Short mmCIF file of C-alpha atoms and ligand atoms in Angstrom, two decimals:
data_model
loop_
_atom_site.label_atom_id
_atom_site.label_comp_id
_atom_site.label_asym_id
_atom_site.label_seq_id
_atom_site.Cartn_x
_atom_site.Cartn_y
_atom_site.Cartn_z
CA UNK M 6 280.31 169.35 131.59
CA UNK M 7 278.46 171.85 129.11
CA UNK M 8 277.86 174.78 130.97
CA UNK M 9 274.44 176.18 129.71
CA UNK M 10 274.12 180.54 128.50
CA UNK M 11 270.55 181.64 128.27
CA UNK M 12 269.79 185.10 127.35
CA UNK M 13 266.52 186.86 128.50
CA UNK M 14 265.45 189.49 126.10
CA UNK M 15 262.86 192.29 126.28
CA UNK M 16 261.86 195.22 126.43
CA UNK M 17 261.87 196.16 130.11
CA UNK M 18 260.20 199.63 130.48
CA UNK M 19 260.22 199.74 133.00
CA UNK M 20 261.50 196.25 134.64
CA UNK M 21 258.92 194.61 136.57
CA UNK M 22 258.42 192.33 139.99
CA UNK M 23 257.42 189.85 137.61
CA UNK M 24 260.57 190.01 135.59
CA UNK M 25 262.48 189.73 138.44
CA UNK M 26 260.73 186.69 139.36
CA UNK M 27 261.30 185.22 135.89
CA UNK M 28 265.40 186.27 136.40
CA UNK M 29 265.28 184.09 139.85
CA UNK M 30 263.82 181.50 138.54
CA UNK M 31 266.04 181.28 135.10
CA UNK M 32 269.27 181.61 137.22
CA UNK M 33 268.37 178.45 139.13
CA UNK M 34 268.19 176.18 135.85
CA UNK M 35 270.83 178.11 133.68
CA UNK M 36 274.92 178.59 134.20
CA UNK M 37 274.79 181.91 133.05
CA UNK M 38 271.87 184.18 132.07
CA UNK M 39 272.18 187.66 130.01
CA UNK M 40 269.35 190.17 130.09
CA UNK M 41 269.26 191.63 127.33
CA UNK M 42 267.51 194.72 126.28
CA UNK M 43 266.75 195.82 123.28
CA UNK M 44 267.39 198.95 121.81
CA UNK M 45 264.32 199.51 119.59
CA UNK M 46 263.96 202.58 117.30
CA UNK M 47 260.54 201.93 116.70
CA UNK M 48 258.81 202.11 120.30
CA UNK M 49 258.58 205.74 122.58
CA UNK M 50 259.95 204.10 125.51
CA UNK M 51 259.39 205.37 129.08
CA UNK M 52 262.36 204.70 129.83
CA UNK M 53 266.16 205.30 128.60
CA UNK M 54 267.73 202.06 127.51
CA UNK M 55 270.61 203.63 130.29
CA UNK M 56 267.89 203.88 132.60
CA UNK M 57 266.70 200.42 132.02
CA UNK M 58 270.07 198.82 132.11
CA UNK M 59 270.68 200.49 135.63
CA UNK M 60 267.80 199.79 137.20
CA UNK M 61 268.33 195.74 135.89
CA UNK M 62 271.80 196.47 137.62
CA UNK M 63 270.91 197.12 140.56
CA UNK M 64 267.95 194.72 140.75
CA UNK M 65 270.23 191.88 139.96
CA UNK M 66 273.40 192.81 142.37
CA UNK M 67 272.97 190.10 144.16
CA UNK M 68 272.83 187.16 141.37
CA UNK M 69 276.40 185.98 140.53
CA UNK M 70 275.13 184.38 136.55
CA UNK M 71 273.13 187.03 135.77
CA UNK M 72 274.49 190.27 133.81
CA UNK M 73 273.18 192.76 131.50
CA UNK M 74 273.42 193.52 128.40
CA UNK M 75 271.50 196.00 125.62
CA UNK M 76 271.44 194.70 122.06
CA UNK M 77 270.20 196.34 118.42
CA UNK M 78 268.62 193.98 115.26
CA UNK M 79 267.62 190.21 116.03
CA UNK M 80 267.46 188.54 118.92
CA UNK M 81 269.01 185.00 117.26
CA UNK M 82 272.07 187.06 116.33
CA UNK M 83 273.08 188.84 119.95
CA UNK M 84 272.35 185.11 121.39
CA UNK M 85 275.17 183.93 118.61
CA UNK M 86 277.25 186.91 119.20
CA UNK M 87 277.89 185.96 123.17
CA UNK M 88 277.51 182.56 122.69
CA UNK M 89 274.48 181.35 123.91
CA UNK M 90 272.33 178.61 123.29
CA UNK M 91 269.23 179.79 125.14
CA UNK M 92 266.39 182.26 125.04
CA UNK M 93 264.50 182.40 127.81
CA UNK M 94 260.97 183.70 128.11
CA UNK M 95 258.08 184.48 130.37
CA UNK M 96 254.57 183.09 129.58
CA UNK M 97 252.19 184.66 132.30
CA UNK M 98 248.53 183.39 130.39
CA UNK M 99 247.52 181.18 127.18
CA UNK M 100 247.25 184.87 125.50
CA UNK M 101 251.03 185.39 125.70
CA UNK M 102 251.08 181.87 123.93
CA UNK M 103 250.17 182.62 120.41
CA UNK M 104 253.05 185.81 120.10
CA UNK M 105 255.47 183.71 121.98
CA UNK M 106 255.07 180.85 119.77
CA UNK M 107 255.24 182.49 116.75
CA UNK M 108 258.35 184.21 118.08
CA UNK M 109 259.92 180.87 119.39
CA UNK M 110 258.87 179.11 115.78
CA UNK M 111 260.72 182.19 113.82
CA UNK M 112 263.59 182.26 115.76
CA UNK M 113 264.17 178.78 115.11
CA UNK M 114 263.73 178.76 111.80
CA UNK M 115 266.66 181.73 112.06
CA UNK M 116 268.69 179.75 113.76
CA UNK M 117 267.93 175.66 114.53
CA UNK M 118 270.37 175.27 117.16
CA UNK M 119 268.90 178.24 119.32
CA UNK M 120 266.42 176.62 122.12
CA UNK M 121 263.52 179.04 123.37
CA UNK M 122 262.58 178.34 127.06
CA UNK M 123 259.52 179.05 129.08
CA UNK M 124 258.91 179.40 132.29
CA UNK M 125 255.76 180.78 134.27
CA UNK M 126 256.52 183.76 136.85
CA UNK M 127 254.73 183.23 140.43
CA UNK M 128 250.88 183.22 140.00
CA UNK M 129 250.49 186.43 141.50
CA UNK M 130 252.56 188.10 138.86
CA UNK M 131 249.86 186.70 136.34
CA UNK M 132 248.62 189.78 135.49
CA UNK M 133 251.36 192.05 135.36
CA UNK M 134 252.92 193.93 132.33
CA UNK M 135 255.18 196.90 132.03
CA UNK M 136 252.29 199.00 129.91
CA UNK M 137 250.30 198.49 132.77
CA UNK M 138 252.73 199.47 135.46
CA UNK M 139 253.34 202.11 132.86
CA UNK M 140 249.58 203.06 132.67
CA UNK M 141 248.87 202.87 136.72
CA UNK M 142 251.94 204.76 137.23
CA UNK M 143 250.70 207.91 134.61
CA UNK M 144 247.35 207.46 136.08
CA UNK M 145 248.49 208.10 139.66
CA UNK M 146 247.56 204.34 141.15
CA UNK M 147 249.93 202.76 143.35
CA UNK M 148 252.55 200.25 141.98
CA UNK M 149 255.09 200.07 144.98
CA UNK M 150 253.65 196.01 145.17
CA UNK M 151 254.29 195.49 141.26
CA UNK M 152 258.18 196.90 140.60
CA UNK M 153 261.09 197.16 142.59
CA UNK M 154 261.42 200.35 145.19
CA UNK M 155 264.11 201.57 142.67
CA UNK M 156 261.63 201.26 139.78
CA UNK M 157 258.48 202.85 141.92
CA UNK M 158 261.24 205.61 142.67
CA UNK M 159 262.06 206.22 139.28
CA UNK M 160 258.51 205.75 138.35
CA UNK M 161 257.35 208.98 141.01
CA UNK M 162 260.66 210.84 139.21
CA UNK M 163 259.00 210.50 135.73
CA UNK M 164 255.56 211.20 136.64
CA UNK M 165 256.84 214.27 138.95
CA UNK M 166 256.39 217.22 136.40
CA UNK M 167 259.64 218.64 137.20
CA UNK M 168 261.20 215.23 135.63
CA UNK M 169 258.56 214.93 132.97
CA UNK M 170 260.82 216.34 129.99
CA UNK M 171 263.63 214.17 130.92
CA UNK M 172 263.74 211.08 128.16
CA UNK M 173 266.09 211.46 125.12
CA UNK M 174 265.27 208.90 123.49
CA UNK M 175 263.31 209.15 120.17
CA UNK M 176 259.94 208.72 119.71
CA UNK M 177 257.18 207.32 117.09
CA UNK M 178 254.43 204.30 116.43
CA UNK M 179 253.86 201.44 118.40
CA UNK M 180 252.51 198.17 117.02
CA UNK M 181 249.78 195.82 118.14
CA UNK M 182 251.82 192.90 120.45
CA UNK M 183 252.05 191.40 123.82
CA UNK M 184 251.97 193.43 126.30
CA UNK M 185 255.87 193.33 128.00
O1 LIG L 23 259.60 192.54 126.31
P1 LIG L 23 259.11 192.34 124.90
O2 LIG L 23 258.82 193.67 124.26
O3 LIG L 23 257.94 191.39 124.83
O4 LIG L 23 260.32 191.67 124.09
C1 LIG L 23 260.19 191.37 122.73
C2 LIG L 23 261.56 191.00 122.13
C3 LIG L 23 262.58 192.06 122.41
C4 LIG L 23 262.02 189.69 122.71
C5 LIG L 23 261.34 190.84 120.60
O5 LIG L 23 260.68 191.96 120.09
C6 LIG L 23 262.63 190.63 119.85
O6 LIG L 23 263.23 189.58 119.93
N1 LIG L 23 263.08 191.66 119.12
C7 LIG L 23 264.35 191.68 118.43
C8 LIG L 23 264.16 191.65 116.92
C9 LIG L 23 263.92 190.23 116.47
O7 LIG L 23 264.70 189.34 116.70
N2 LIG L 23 262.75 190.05 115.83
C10 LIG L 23 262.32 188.76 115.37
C11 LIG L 23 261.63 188.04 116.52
S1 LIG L 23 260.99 186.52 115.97
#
């Protein structure tokens, strides 16, 4: 039988309860699932693409299909690079749907045989986004209930002044999208 690769690609800065939630459920329906993170020159992350990737390490440990991965330049070509047939997203609320659509639309007209799938994280993850875990987090709020204790841990680290000059990675603009 065909055995079914889905890749899940984002941003993850940092990685959220809700992406988690999206990675349980996608494991369920796929054989294999990649999280992928990209490696974008354009955004001022928060986070180190190695810091991302270890923190999705350790969150997914436990899950036997899912690995992850960091990728550079289009998403259609990493999925045709390690072979799979999937991309998996997250739609939280009907404003996700217009940037996701256009998203799924152009990556299909990149490459036809790619399939985009959604799927809705638990309800009480509605609301959640990494810029405002981000935000809370710089702000001083609480977010132990909204990442991973890793993440909140890493989260304190950064925001601890001590730690505050820590990220290598380059900076500049940021453009007007979904929040991730
Ligand atoms: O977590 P995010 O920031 O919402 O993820 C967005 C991501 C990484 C999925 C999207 O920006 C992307 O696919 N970037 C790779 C470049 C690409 O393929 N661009 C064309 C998309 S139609």
């Amino acid at each position: 039988m065909k055995r079914v690769k889905a890749i899940y690609p984002g941003s993850f800065d940092p990685p959220t309860n809700g992406h988690l939630d999206l990675i349980e459920r996608g494991r369920k329906i796929f054989d294999e699932l990649v999280v992928a993170i990209l490696r974008n020159p354009e955004k001022d992350p928060l986070f180190s693409l190695s810091d991302r990737r270890k923190m999705l390490e350790v969150m997914t440990a436990d899950f036997d299909n899912v690995s992850v991965d960091t990728f550079d330049g289009l998403t259609v070509d990493y999925a045709m690079r390690v072979d799979a047939s999937v991309v998996l997203r997250g739609i939280r609320a009907i404003s996700d749907y217009e940037y996701e659509l256009q998203m799924a639309l152009m990556n299909r007209k990149l490459q036809p045989g790619l399939e985009t799938v959604f799927m809705m994280p638990a309800e009480k993850y509605s609301y959640l986004s990494s810029r405002l875990v981000r935000e809370v987090a710089q702000l001083g709020g609480n977010i132990d209930c909204l990442v991973p204790d890793l993440v909140a841990q890493k989260l304190r680290e950064k925001m601890d002044p001590a730690h505050k000059f820590d990220n290598s990675e380059p900076a500049p603009k940021r453009s007007r999208k979904k929040q991730s």
